[in-house]
């Protein structure tokens, strides 16, 4: 670059010295006047390669600078949405900070402040009461323990419980069924009683499903190393040694059980509780387990919203905003329901948000002395729930005048006997086992 400017200076100095003279000409004190019809033009030397590169880089930097443009209505929408998202993010951060501060400030959280201490489940195999985080590990351990009692049943539980992909399970079960069908149809054919574990179908369809090998071994297959023609090393096979008619019949029954198998799932514990009459019956304070989204999921959702600002430039109508808010409010897994009885006592239970209304009616019926008698449940606003309704509990807000079930997964219902049986009802409404542990709402 420096050389480029030096060349220009030399050129200008040379031109300003006037026309050149021959050495033979005499000197003169008067300068010779040269007349031009137009303005003088400077003829610069061509810039060097380094100068050209430097100039190109400078132009690129200039062209790369953002140019201001007029703001459009779409820009205004983006800006408004961005501000709203930033405000929401700040609110979420503040809420999370308050929660963290509250937890750090007290080593033990007093459960008396909560309407229920948590969400619990019952293992159908052991009857143990479990927290949400304990369910999976406990059920797996319970299934493994059952191998000592019934290996076939335990392996069927493994297949249907340990594998989440139902399509993969079905494919594996179909292939195992084909193995057993071939054996039953051709009991004397040795080739049908051997399964080569390196076989592509077995590797891709059967081996990948937990419990499939355990099932085959439970019905009589044994692991044996056999020589393979054309190979120096032997390979592992599952071989069925027995093929008598009685053994084959038992194997077919086991296969039928495998096809009809279902996953082992912990059942929600309704945690029935009773409370004395209280003005705090409509006050609910629920633990975090009731909601779908964890703090991390809320933050991730906020980030996804921010990334979608550029795409979401359409103005939302009031109806659209209300529908979106309603979807947001229904982001919970469980619901806490209270039923106020005619004597003022309150019955409380925890339910899955997608449980049908009939599940609630059955819970109430099982808690009453005269549960076989017809009764009604009335929501705030006077709307009567019908046992035959196919609605889920988290959909009840669509037909009830009370909206609290959608905003907070809890609501107070009112119990009343059918007028036709009112006179036949005994004085005690709830079963003694529930009244024995009656509490007072704080």
Short mmCIF file of N, CA, C and O in Angstrom, two decimals, residues 314 316-331 398:
data_model
loop_
_atom_site.label_atom_id
_atom_site.label_comp_id
_atom_site.label_asym_id
_atom_site.label_seq_id
_atom_site.Cartn_x
_atom_site.Cartn_y
_atom_site.Cartn_z
N UNK A 314 -47.63 -13.40 12.55
CA UNK A 314 -49.06 -13.19 12.35
C UNK A 314 -49.70 -12.66 13.62
O UNK A 314 -49.45 -13.17 14.71
N UNK A 316 -52.34 -12.36 16.41
CA UNK A 316 -53.31 -13.33 16.94
C UNK A 316 -54.59 -12.63 17.38
O UNK A 316 -54.54 -11.59 18.02
N UNK A 317 -55.71 -13.22 17.06
CA UNK A 317 -56.98 -12.67 17.50
C UNK A 317 -57.19 -13.05 18.96
O UNK A 317 -56.48 -13.88 19.52
N UNK A 318 -58.18 -12.47 19.58
CA UNK A 318 -58.49 -12.77 20.98
C UNK A 318 -58.84 -14.24 21.16
O UNK A 318 -58.41 -14.89 22.11
N UNK A 319 -59.64 -14.77 20.23
CA UNK A 319 -60.04 -16.18 20.31
C UNK A 319 -58.82 -17.09 20.22
O UNK A 319 -58.72 -18.10 20.93
N UNK A 320 -57.87 -16.74 19.34
CA UNK A 320 -56.66 -17.54 19.20
C UNK A 320 -55.84 -17.50 20.47
O UNK A 320 -55.31 -18.53 20.91
N UNK A 321 -55.74 -16.32 21.08
CA UNK A 321 -54.97 -16.19 22.33
C UNK A 321 -55.63 -17.01 23.44
O UNK A 321 -54.94 -17.66 24.23
N UNK A 322 -56.96 -17.00 23.51
CA UNK A 322 -57.67 -17.75 24.55
C UNK A 322 -57.48 -19.25 24.38
O UNK A 322 -57.30 -19.97 25.36
N UNK A 323 -57.51 -19.72 23.12
CA UNK A 323 -57.30 -21.15 22.89
C UNK A 323 -55.89 -21.56 23.28
O UNK A 323 -55.69 -22.62 23.86
N UNK A 324 -54.94 -20.71 22.95
CA UNK A 324 -53.55 -21.01 23.31
C UNK A 324 -53.36 -21.02 24.82
O UNK A 324 -52.69 -21.90 25.37
N UNK A 325 -53.98 -20.06 25.51
CA UNK A 325 -53.88 -20.01 26.96
C UNK A 325 -54.52 -21.24 27.59
O UNK A 325 -54.04 -21.78 28.59
N UNK A 326 -55.62 -21.70 27.00
CA UNK A 326 -56.31 -22.88 27.54
C UNK A 326 -55.42 -24.12 27.40
O UNK A 326 -55.35 -24.94 28.30
N UNK A 327 -54.71 -24.23 26.26
CA UNK A 327 -53.79 -25.35 26.09
C UNK A 327 -52.67 -25.28 27.11
O UNK A 327 -52.24 -26.29 27.66
N UNK A 328 -52.17 -24.08 27.36
CA UNK A 328 -51.10 -23.91 28.34
C UNK A 328 -51.56 -24.33 29.72
O UNK A 328 -50.82 -24.95 30.48
N UNK A 329 -52.82 -23.99 30.08
CA UNK A 329 -53.32 -24.27 31.42
C UNK A 329 -53.49 -25.77 31.66
O UNK A 329 -53.47 -26.23 32.78
N UNK A 330 -53.67 -26.54 30.58
CA UNK A 330 -53.93 -27.96 30.76
C UNK A 330 -52.66 -28.80 30.78
O UNK A 330 -52.70 -30.00 30.61
N UNK A 331 -51.51 -28.16 30.98
CA UNK A 331 -50.25 -28.89 31.01
C UNK A 331 -49.99 -29.47 32.39
O UNK A 331 -49.10 -29.04 33.11
N UNK A 398 -64.36 -27.70 29.80
CA UNK A 398 -65.00 -27.32 28.54
C UNK A 398 -66.52 -27.27 28.69
O UNK A 398 -67.20 -26.63 27.91
#
